């Protein structure tokens, strides 16, 4: 069942979302060669707490950190580590969320570490663009799989592939609510979108094949072929008109 949120609930979720958007924006100035993924997690956690919110991921199904930090061929759910130093040319995905007054936000960005190669830049750009392609269908009258289809078309049209084992999701008083939102599929399937639905839409895009594997730590997801992967996620509300991105700083495009 897809839970419809009231305007008051969306107001709270907007606060939760703005804080994580600001933190993800600030991260882009901190990410540089030599920093460890643990230091990035510390920054995310401290910033969330400073804003009087709760790190949504910490303890979620036993997850040990406040952010998922995934480098290069890591797709999602990378666990921050003091031993993992970022290097020039890496790409790093940071996924994090907050809880405010019982409501969740969830967002992710992929960042370049220093100077990266052109293919990596294109991977990051196409991943972000594919979110905005999906967003075009986040309006009443369209059906859920129209979002999925638009994302897949943009990704595959640019020669990349879409991860199939992990999906976007409804979000509200729980991080994961109905519906599941795959990043691929045929159009015109699934529920019709109506105002007050809130979705975390999160394309995960691979440079090579779509297949992934989970490491023995039980969390870290990597590409099977060792090629790189990027992630871009926002929490979005369906309204009567244009969709509203809750995890954004409206003044900085892409954040
Ligand atoms: N952010 C992930 C998602 O989008 C969830 C992370 S799982 C956690 O669904 F355990 F790390 F929190
Ligand atoms: Co999510």
PDB file of C-alpha atoms and ligand atoms in Angstrom:
ATOM      1  CA  UNK A   1       0.000   0.000   0.000  1.00  0.00           C
ATOM      2  CA  UNK A   2       1.362   3.395  -0.967  1.00  0.00           C
ATOM      3  CA  UNK A   3       0.951   5.818   1.932  1.00  0.00           C
ATOM      4  CA  UNK A   4      -0.170   9.318   0.911  1.00  0.00           C
ATOM      5  CA  UNK A   5       1.435  12.109   2.950  1.00  0.00           C
ATOM      6  CA  UNK A   6      -0.333  15.256   4.136  1.00  0.00           C
ATOM      7  CA  UNK A   7       1.061  18.746   3.573  1.00  0.00           C
ATOM      8  CA  UNK A   8       2.179  18.863   7.205  1.00  0.00           C
ATOM      9  CA  UNK A   9       4.062  15.588   6.815  1.00  0.00           C
ATOM     10  CA  UNK A  10       5.703  16.838   3.619  1.00  0.00           C
ATOM     11  CA  UNK A  11       6.755  20.007   5.448  1.00  0.00           C
ATOM     12  CA  UNK A  12       8.616  17.871   7.994  1.00  0.00           C
ATOM     13  CA  UNK A  13      10.143  15.687   5.286  1.00  0.00           C
ATOM     14  CA  UNK A  14      11.330  18.837   3.503  1.00  0.00           C
ATOM     15  CA  UNK A  15      13.293  19.795   6.634  1.00  0.00           C
ATOM     16  CA  UNK A  16      14.777  16.301   6.836  1.00  0.00           C
ATOM     17  CA  UNK A  17      15.654  16.475   3.137  1.00  0.00           C
ATOM     18  CA  UNK A  18      17.166  19.947   3.131  1.00  0.00           C
ATOM     19  CA  UNK A  19      19.627  18.982   5.854  1.00  0.00           C
ATOM     20  CA  UNK A  20      20.929  15.939   3.978  1.00  0.00           C
ATOM     21  CA  UNK A  21      21.107  17.946   0.739  1.00  0.00           C
ATOM     22  CA  UNK A  22      23.245  20.584   2.453  1.00  0.00           C
ATOM     23  CA  UNK A  23      25.551  17.944   3.917  1.00  0.00           C
ATOM     24  CA  UNK A  24      25.988  16.192   0.563  1.00  0.00           C
ATOM     25  CA  UNK A  25      26.742  19.567  -0.977  1.00  0.00           C
ATOM     26  CA  UNK A  26      29.328  20.392   1.695  1.00  0.00           C
ATOM     27  CA  UNK A  27      30.962  16.992   1.143  1.00  0.00           C
ATOM     28  CA  UNK A  28      32.044  17.993  -2.345  1.00  0.00           C
ATOM     29  CA  UNK A  29      34.515  20.449  -0.794  1.00  0.00           C
ATOM     30  CA  UNK A  30      35.883  17.886   1.660  1.00  0.00           C
ATOM     31  CA  UNK A  31      36.363  15.018  -0.748  1.00  0.00           C
ATOM     32  CA  UNK A  32      39.957  15.002  -1.974  1.00  0.00           C
ATOM     33  CA  UNK A  33      42.845  12.569  -2.374  1.00  0.00           C
ATOM     34  CA  UNK A  34      44.091  11.264   0.994  1.00  0.00           C
ATOM     35  CA  UNK A  35      40.857  11.516   2.980  1.00  0.00           C
ATOM     36  CA  UNK A  36      39.482   8.240   4.363  1.00  0.00           C
ATOM     37  CA  UNK A  37      35.916   7.065   3.919  1.00  0.00           C
ATOM     38  CA  UNK A  38      35.636   6.983   7.735  1.00  0.00           C
ATOM     39  CA  UNK A  39      36.402  10.713   7.864  1.00  0.00           C
ATOM     40  CA  UNK A  40      33.586  11.328   5.384  1.00  0.00           C
ATOM     41  CA  UNK A  41      31.221   9.277   7.529  1.00  0.00           C
ATOM     42  CA  UNK A  42      32.287  11.230  10.630  1.00  0.00           C
ATOM     43  CA  UNK A  43      31.500  14.472   8.810  1.00  0.00           C
ATOM     44  CA  UNK A  44      28.073  13.224   7.739  1.00  0.00           C
ATOM     45  CA  UNK A  45      27.209  11.949  11.206  1.00  0.00           C
ATOM     46  CA  UNK A  46      28.406  15.072  13.049  1.00  0.00           C
ATOM     47  CA  UNK A  47      26.574  17.341  10.624  1.00  0.00           C
ATOM     48  CA  UNK A  48      23.299  15.435  10.997  1.00  0.00           C
ATOM     49  CA  UNK A  49      23.546  15.522  14.799  1.00  0.00           C
ATOM     50  CA  UNK A  50      24.445  19.228  14.780  1.00  0.00           C
ATOM     51  CA  UNK A  51      21.159  19.848  12.968  1.00  0.00           C
ATOM     52  CA  UNK A  52      19.261  18.026  15.689  1.00  0.00           C
ATOM     53  CA  UNK A  53      18.408  15.068  13.470  1.00  0.00           C
ATOM     54  CA  UNK A  54      19.104  11.331  13.621  1.00  0.00           C
ATOM     55  CA  UNK A  55      21.366   9.513  11.121  1.00  0.00           C
ATOM     56  CA  UNK A  56      18.829   7.285   9.388  1.00  0.00           C
ATOM     57  CA  UNK A  57      21.222   4.545   8.349  1.00  0.00           C
ATOM     58  CA  UNK A  58      23.025   3.973  11.652  1.00  0.00           C
ATOM     59  CA  UNK A  59      21.758   0.700  13.100  1.00  0.00           C
ATOM     60  CA  UNK A  60      19.323   0.179  10.226  1.00  0.00           C
ATOM     61  CA  UNK A  61      19.232  -3.623   9.856  1.00  0.00           C
ATOM     62  CA  UNK A  62      22.476  -3.535  11.837  1.00  0.00           C
ATOM     63  CA  UNK A  63      24.282  -1.179   9.445  1.00  0.00           C
ATOM     64  CA  UNK A  64      27.308   0.198  11.353  1.00  0.00           C
ATOM     65  CA  UNK A  65      27.671   3.759   9.974  1.00  0.00           C
ATOM     66  CA  UNK A  66      25.770   6.948   9.121  1.00  0.00           C
ATOM     67  CA  UNK A  67      26.598   6.901   5.420  1.00  0.00           C
ATOM     68  CA  UNK A  68      27.119   4.253   2.780  1.00  0.00           C
ATOM     69  CA  UNK A  69      30.361   5.105   0.990  1.00  0.00           C
ATOM     70  CA  UNK A  70      31.103   3.170  -2.185  1.00  0.00           C
ATOM     71  CA  UNK A  71      34.301   3.647  -4.219  1.00  0.00           C
ATOM     72  CA  UNK A  72      34.806   2.876  -7.936  1.00  0.00           C
ATOM     73  CA  UNK A  73      33.472  -0.665  -8.560  1.00  0.00           C
ATOM     74  CA  UNK A  74      31.520  -0.586  -5.307  1.00  0.00           C
ATOM     75  CA  UNK A  75      27.890   0.059  -6.247  1.00  0.00           C
ATOM     76  CA  UNK A  76      26.127   0.740  -2.938  1.00  0.00           C
ATOM     77  CA  UNK A  77      26.311  -0.010   0.808  1.00  0.00           C
ATOM     78  CA  UNK A  78      30.095   0.366   1.093  1.00  0.00           C
ATOM     79  CA  UNK A  79      31.059   0.490   4.775  1.00  0.00           C
ATOM     80  CA  UNK A  80      33.264   3.460   5.784  1.00  0.00           C
ATOM     81  CA  UNK A  81      36.742   2.483   6.932  1.00  0.00           C
ATOM     82  CA  UNK A  82      39.796   4.175   8.459  1.00  0.00           C
ATOM     83  CA  UNK A  83      41.892   2.065   6.102  1.00  0.00           C
ATOM     84  CA  UNK A  84      40.197   3.220   2.904  1.00  0.00           C
ATOM     85  CA  UNK A  85      41.968   6.329   1.634  1.00  0.00           C
ATOM     86  CA  UNK A  86      40.568   7.974  -1.456  1.00  0.00           C
ATOM     87  CA  UNK A  87      42.999   8.446  -4.334  1.00  0.00           C
ATOM     88  CA  UNK A  88      43.199  10.876  -7.214  1.00  0.00           C
ATOM     89  CA  UNK A  89      41.012   9.571 -10.044  1.00  0.00           C
ATOM     90  CA  UNK A  90      38.603   7.599  -7.837  1.00  0.00           C
ATOM     91  CA  UNK A  91      34.876   8.152  -7.904  1.00  0.00           C
ATOM     92  CA  UNK A  92      33.021   7.892  -4.603  1.00  0.00           C
ATOM     93  CA  UNK A  93      29.295   7.527  -3.948  1.00  0.00           C
ATOM     94  CA  UNK A  94      27.873   8.758  -0.655  1.00  0.00           C
ATOM     95  CA  UNK A  95      24.350   7.730   0.341  1.00  0.00           C
ATOM     96  CA  UNK A  96      22.862   9.049   3.573  1.00  0.00           C
ATOM     97  CA  UNK A  97      19.629  10.099   5.228  1.00  0.00           C
ATOM     98  CA  UNK A  98      18.152  11.768   8.267  1.00  0.00           C
ATOM     99  CA  UNK A  99      15.205  11.172  10.557  1.00  0.00           C
ATOM    100  CA  UNK A 100      13.358  14.291  11.731  1.00  0.00           C
ATOM    101  CA  UNK A 101      10.231  14.110  13.874  1.00  0.00           C
ATOM    102  CA  UNK A 102       9.879  10.466  12.859  1.00  0.00           C
ATOM    103  CA  UNK A 103      10.188  11.055   9.106  1.00  0.00           C
ATOM    104  CA  UNK A 104      12.997   9.897   6.826  1.00  0.00           C
ATOM    105  CA  UNK A 105      15.009  11.504   4.069  1.00  0.00           C
ATOM    106  CA  UNK A 106      17.304   9.564   1.725  1.00  0.00           C
ATOM    107  CA  UNK A 107      19.723  10.890  -0.909  1.00  0.00           C
ATOM    108  CA  UNK A 108      22.951   9.993  -2.702  1.00  0.00           C
ATOM    109  CA  UNK A 109      25.564  11.647  -4.900  1.00  0.00           C
ATOM    110  CA  UNK A 110      28.683  10.407  -6.708  1.00  0.00           C
ATOM    111  CA  UNK A 111      31.773  12.649  -6.507  1.00  0.00           C
ATOM    112  CA  UNK A 112      35.048  12.829  -8.393  1.00  0.00           C
ATOM    113  CA  UNK A 113      38.224  12.579  -6.300  1.00  0.00           C
ATOM    114  CA  UNK A 114      40.611  15.108  -7.827  1.00  0.00           C
ATOM    115  CA  UNK A 115      40.916  14.766 -11.584  1.00  0.00           C
ATOM    116  CA  UNK A 116      38.998  11.821 -13.040  1.00  0.00           C
ATOM    117  CA  UNK A 117      38.970  10.342 -16.532  1.00  0.00           C
ATOM    118  CA  UNK A 118      36.364  11.311 -19.088  1.00  0.00           C
ATOM    119  CA  UNK A 119      34.476   8.009 -18.919  1.00  0.00           C
ATOM    120  CA  UNK A 120      34.011   8.430 -15.168  1.00  0.00           C
ATOM    121  CA  UNK A 121      32.760  11.961 -15.655  1.00  0.00           C
ATOM    122  CA  UNK A 122      30.266  10.744 -18.230  1.00  0.00           C
ATOM    123  CA  UNK A 123      29.141   7.938 -15.910  1.00  0.00           C
ATOM    124  CA  UNK A 124      28.437  10.431 -13.112  1.00  0.00           C
ATOM    125  CA  UNK A 125      26.649  12.838 -15.464  1.00  0.00           C
ATOM    126  CA  UNK A 126      24.475  10.186 -17.126  1.00  0.00           C
ATOM    127  CA  UNK A 127      23.492   8.801 -13.720  1.00  0.00           C
ATOM    128  CA  UNK A 128      22.344  12.227 -12.493  1.00  0.00           C
ATOM    129  CA  UNK A 129      20.617  12.966 -15.797  1.00  0.00           C
ATOM    130  CA  UNK A 130      18.773   9.639 -15.663  1.00  0.00           C
ATOM    131  CA  UNK A 131      17.215  10.691 -12.345  1.00  0.00           C
ATOM    132  CA  UNK A 132      15.928  13.860 -14.027  1.00  0.00           C
ATOM    133  CA  UNK A 133      14.601  11.810 -16.955  1.00  0.00           C
ATOM    134  CA  UNK A 134      12.633   9.716 -14.448  1.00  0.00           C
ATOM    135  CA  UNK A 135      11.489  12.890 -12.693  1.00  0.00           C
ATOM    136  CA  UNK A 136       9.710  14.021 -15.863  1.00  0.00           C
ATOM    137  CA  UNK A 137       7.214  11.219 -15.220  1.00  0.00           C
ATOM    138  CA  UNK A 138       6.689  12.000 -11.523  1.00  0.00           C
ATOM    139  CA  UNK A 139       3.288  13.540 -12.191  1.00  0.00           C
ATOM    140  CA  UNK A 140      -0.340  12.508 -11.697  1.00  0.00           C
ATOM    141  CA  UNK A 141      -1.591  10.455 -14.632  1.00  0.00           C
ATOM    142  CA  UNK A 142       1.662   8.642 -15.278  1.00  0.00           C
ATOM    143  CA  UNK A 143       2.239   5.150 -13.917  1.00  0.00           C
ATOM    144  CA  UNK A 144       5.090   3.965 -11.733  1.00  0.00           C
ATOM    145  CA  UNK A 145       6.990   2.083 -14.436  1.00  0.00           C
ATOM    146  CA  UNK A 146       7.056   5.189 -16.640  1.00  0.00           C
ATOM    147  CA  UNK A 147       9.714   6.497 -14.219  1.00  0.00           C
ATOM    148  CA  UNK A 148      11.642   3.219 -14.397  1.00  0.00           C
ATOM    149  CA  UNK A 149      11.489   3.107 -18.166  1.00  0.00           C
ATOM    150  CA  UNK A 150      12.710   6.688 -18.622  1.00  0.00           C
ATOM    151  CA  UNK A 151      15.720   6.019 -16.399  1.00  0.00           C
ATOM    152  CA  UNK A 152      16.623   2.822 -18.241  1.00  0.00           C
ATOM    153  CA  UNK A 153      16.272   4.463 -21.661  1.00  0.00           C
ATOM    154  CA  UNK A 154      18.633   7.297 -20.791  1.00  0.00           C
ATOM    155  CA  UNK A 155      21.228   5.013 -19.193  1.00  0.00           C
ATOM    156  CA  UNK A 156      21.262   2.369 -21.910  1.00  0.00           C
ATOM    157  CA  UNK A 157      21.045   4.995 -24.650  1.00  0.00           C
ATOM    158  CA  UNK A 158      24.372   6.243 -23.330  1.00  0.00           C
ATOM    159  CA  UNK A 159      25.967   2.783 -23.355  1.00  0.00           C
ATOM    160  CA  UNK A 160      25.804   2.093 -19.617  1.00  0.00           C
ATOM    161  CA  UNK A 161      23.692  -0.417 -17.686  1.00  0.00           C
ATOM    162  CA  UNK A 162      21.208  -0.204 -14.852  1.00  0.00           C
ATOM    163  CA  UNK A 163      21.605  -2.206 -11.643  1.00  0.00           C
ATOM    164  CA  UNK A 164      18.611  -4.542 -11.260  1.00  0.00           C
ATOM    165  CA  UNK A 165      19.047  -6.036  -7.813  1.00  0.00           C
ATOM    166  CA  UNK A 166      18.457  -2.762  -5.936  1.00  0.00           C
ATOM    167  CA  UNK A 167      15.573  -0.356  -6.404  1.00  0.00           C
ATOM    168  CA  UNK A 168      14.107   2.973  -5.357  1.00  0.00           C
ATOM    169  CA  UNK A 169      11.273   2.999  -2.846  1.00  0.00           C
ATOM    170  CA  UNK A 170       8.480   4.817  -1.106  1.00  0.00           C
ATOM    171  CA  UNK A 171       9.641   6.704   1.976  1.00  0.00           C
ATOM    172  CA  UNK A 172       7.993   8.354   4.983  1.00  0.00           C
ATOM    173  CA  UNK A 173       7.765   7.132   8.567  1.00  0.00           C
ATOM    174  CA  UNK A 174       9.882   4.215   7.351  1.00  0.00           C
ATOM    175  CA  UNK A 175      12.933   4.451   5.088  1.00  0.00           C
ATOM    176  CA  UNK A 176      11.528   1.755   2.828  1.00  0.00           C
ATOM    177  CA  UNK A 177       7.817   1.849   2.081  1.00  0.00           C
ATOM    178  CA  UNK A 178       5.811   0.640  -0.903  1.00  0.00           C
ATOM    179  CA  UNK A 179       6.229   0.804  -3.810  1.00  0.00           C
ATOM    180  CA  UNK A 180       9.510  -0.621  -5.029  1.00  0.00           C
ATOM    181  CA  UNK A 181      10.800   1.472  -7.933  1.00  0.00           C
ATOM    182  CA  UNK A 182      13.086  -0.432 -10.304  1.00  0.00           C
ATOM    183  CA  UNK A 183      15.364   1.602 -12.546  1.00  0.00           C
ATOM    184  CA  UNK A 184      14.287  -0.427 -15.580  1.00  0.00           C
ATOM    185  CA  UNK A 185      11.063  -1.729 -17.032  1.00  0.00           C
ATOM    186  CA  UNK A 186       8.402  -1.423 -19.697  1.00  0.00           C
ATOM    187  CA  UNK A 187       6.273   1.734 -19.554  1.00  0.00           C
ATOM    188  CA  UNK A 188       2.614   2.027 -18.477  1.00  0.00           C
ATOM    189  CA  UNK A 189       2.674  -0.563 -15.693  1.00  0.00           C
ATOM    190  CA  UNK A 190       2.013  -0.358 -11.980  1.00  0.00           C
ATOM    191  CA  UNK A 191       0.082   2.129  -9.860  1.00  0.00           C
ATOM    192  CA  UNK A 192      -0.969   5.523 -11.169  1.00  0.00           C
ATOM    193  CA  UNK A 193       0.834   8.382  -9.476  1.00  0.00           C
ATOM    194  CA  UNK A 194      -1.186  10.664  -7.241  1.00  0.00           C
ATOM    195  CA  UNK A 195      -0.358  13.769  -5.188  1.00  0.00           C
ATOM    196  CA  UNK A 196       1.153  13.063  -1.764  1.00  0.00           C
ATOM    197  CA  UNK A 197       3.139   9.996  -2.813  1.00  0.00           C
ATOM    198  CA  UNK A 198       6.777  10.330  -1.715  1.00  0.00           C
ATOM    199  CA  UNK A 199       9.486   8.326  -3.465  1.00  0.00           C
ATOM    200  CA  UNK A 200      13.227   7.854  -3.135  1.00  0.00           C
ATOM    201  CA  UNK A 201      14.297   7.527  -6.756  1.00  0.00           C
ATOM    202  CA  UNK A 202      17.812   6.210  -7.060  1.00  0.00           C
ATOM    203  CA  UNK A 203      19.412   5.086 -10.295  1.00  0.00           C
ATOM    204  CA  UNK A 204      22.536   2.948  -9.794  1.00  0.00           C
ATOM    205  CA  UNK A 205      24.427   2.884 -13.077  1.00  0.00           C
ATOM    206  CA  UNK A 206      27.295   0.627 -14.157  1.00  0.00           C
ATOM    207  CA  UNK A 207      29.996   1.360 -16.693  1.00  0.00           C
ATOM    208  CA  UNK A 208      29.932  -2.307 -17.773  1.00  0.00           C
ATOM    209  CA  UNK A 209      27.341  -5.028 -17.165  1.00  0.00           C
ATOM    210  CA  UNK A 210      24.432  -4.742 -14.716  1.00  0.00           C
ATOM    211  CA  UNK A 211      25.415  -7.766 -12.638  1.00  0.00           C
ATOM    212  CA  UNK A 212      26.521  -7.197  -9.067  1.00  0.00           C
ATOM    213  CA  UNK A 213      27.669  -9.275  -6.083  1.00  0.00           C
ATOM    214  CA  UNK A 214      27.604  -8.773  -2.315  1.00  0.00           C
ATOM    215  CA  UNK A 215      30.950  -9.082  -0.486  1.00  0.00           C
ATOM    216  CA  UNK A 216      31.426 -11.397   2.517  1.00  0.00           C
ATOM    217  CA  UNK A 217      30.946  -8.379   4.862  1.00  0.00           C
ATOM    218  CA  UNK A 218      27.248  -8.810   4.017  1.00  0.00           C
ATOM    219  CA  UNK A 219      26.859  -5.182   2.874  1.00  0.00           C
ATOM    220  CA  UNK A 220      29.244  -3.981   0.195  1.00  0.00           C
ATOM    221  CA  UNK A 221      27.808  -4.428  -3.299  1.00  0.00           C
ATOM    222  CA  UNK A 222      30.317  -4.508  -6.179  1.00  0.00           C
ATOM    223  CA  UNK A 223      30.020  -4.863  -9.924  1.00  0.00           C
ATOM    224  CA  UNK A 224      30.712  -8.409 -11.135  1.00  0.00           C
ATOM    225  CA  UNK A 225      33.017  -7.195 -13.883  1.00  0.00           C
ATOM    226  CA  UNK A 226      35.028  -4.786 -11.711  1.00  0.00           C
ATOM    227  CA  UNK A 227      33.960  -1.753 -13.730  1.00  0.00           C
ATOM    228  CA  UNK A 228      32.810   1.399 -11.982  1.00  0.00           C
ATOM    229  CA  UNK A 229      29.361   2.381 -10.781  1.00  0.00           C
ATOM    230  CA  UNK A 230      27.618   5.653  -9.888  1.00  0.00           C
ATOM    231  CA  UNK A 231      24.544   6.478  -7.784  1.00  0.00           C
ATOM    232  CA  UNK A 232      22.222   9.477  -7.611  1.00  0.00           C
ATOM    233  CA  UNK A 233      19.211   9.641  -5.326  1.00  0.00           C
ATOM    234  CA  UNK A 234      16.637  12.156  -4.200  1.00  0.00           C
ATOM    235  CA  UNK A 235      13.470  12.028  -2.128  1.00  0.00           C
ATOM    236  CA  UNK A 236      10.641  13.363  -4.317  1.00  0.00           C
ATOM    237  CA  UNK A 237       6.968  14.280  -3.750  1.00  0.00           C
ATOM    238  CA  UNK A 238       4.254  13.887  -6.381  1.00  0.00           C
ATOM    239  CA  UNK A 239       2.101  17.039  -6.430  1.00  0.00           C
ATOM    240  CA  UNK A 240      -0.772  18.275  -8.609  1.00  0.00           C
ATOM    241  CA  UNK A 241       1.830  19.894 -10.834  1.00  0.00           C
ATOM    242  CA  UNK A 242       5.613  19.628 -11.000  1.00  0.00           C
ATOM    243  CA  UNK A 243       7.278  17.152  -8.598  1.00  0.00           C
ATOM    244  CA  UNK A 244       8.982  18.575  -5.542  1.00  0.00           C
ATOM    245  CA  UNK A 245      12.509  17.374  -4.697  1.00  0.00           C
ATOM    246  CA  UNK A 246      12.864  17.337  -0.907  1.00  0.00           C
ATOM    247  CA  UNK A 247      16.602  16.579  -0.822  1.00  0.00           C
ATOM    248  CA  UNK A 248      17.770  19.574  -2.753  1.00  0.00           C
ATOM    249  CA  UNK A 249      19.202  23.039  -2.302  1.00  0.00           C
ATOM    250  CA  UNK A 250      17.127  24.695  -4.947  1.00  0.00           C
ATOM    251  CA  UNK A 251      19.839  27.291  -5.557  1.00  0.00           C
ATOM    252  CA  UNK A 252      22.568  24.781  -6.507  1.00  0.00           C
ATOM    253  CA  UNK A 253      21.683  22.699  -9.548  1.00  0.00           C
ATOM    254  CA  UNK A 254      22.213  18.978  -8.996  1.00  0.00           C
ATOM    255  CA  UNK A 255      22.233  19.359  -5.228  1.00  0.00           C
TER     256      UNK A 255
HETATM  257  N1  LIG B   1      20.019   4.318   1.231  1.00  0.00           N
HETATM  258  C1  LIG B   1      19.710   2.955   1.000  1.00  0.00           C
HETATM  259  C2  LIG B   1      18.485   2.994   0.166  1.00  0.00           C
HETATM  260  O1  LIG B   1      18.384   3.888  -0.588  1.00  0.00           O
HETATM  261  C3  LIG B   1      19.531   2.204   2.247  1.00  0.00           C
HETATM  262  C4  LIG B   1      20.783   2.027   2.941  1.00  0.00           C
HETATM  263  S1  LIG B   1      20.680   0.645   3.887  1.00  0.00           S
HETATM  264  C5  LIG B   1      21.493   1.058   5.263  1.00  0.00           C
HETATM  265  O2  LIG B   1      17.589   2.232   0.202  1.00  0.00           O
HETATM  266  F1  LIG B   1      21.434   0.051   6.020  1.00  0.00           F
HETATM  267  F2  LIG B   1      22.715   1.371   4.966  1.00  0.00           F
HETATM  268  F3  LIG B   1      20.927   2.061   5.833  1.00  0.00           F
HETATM  269 CO1  LIG B   2      17.067   4.868  -0.961  1.00  0.00          CO
END
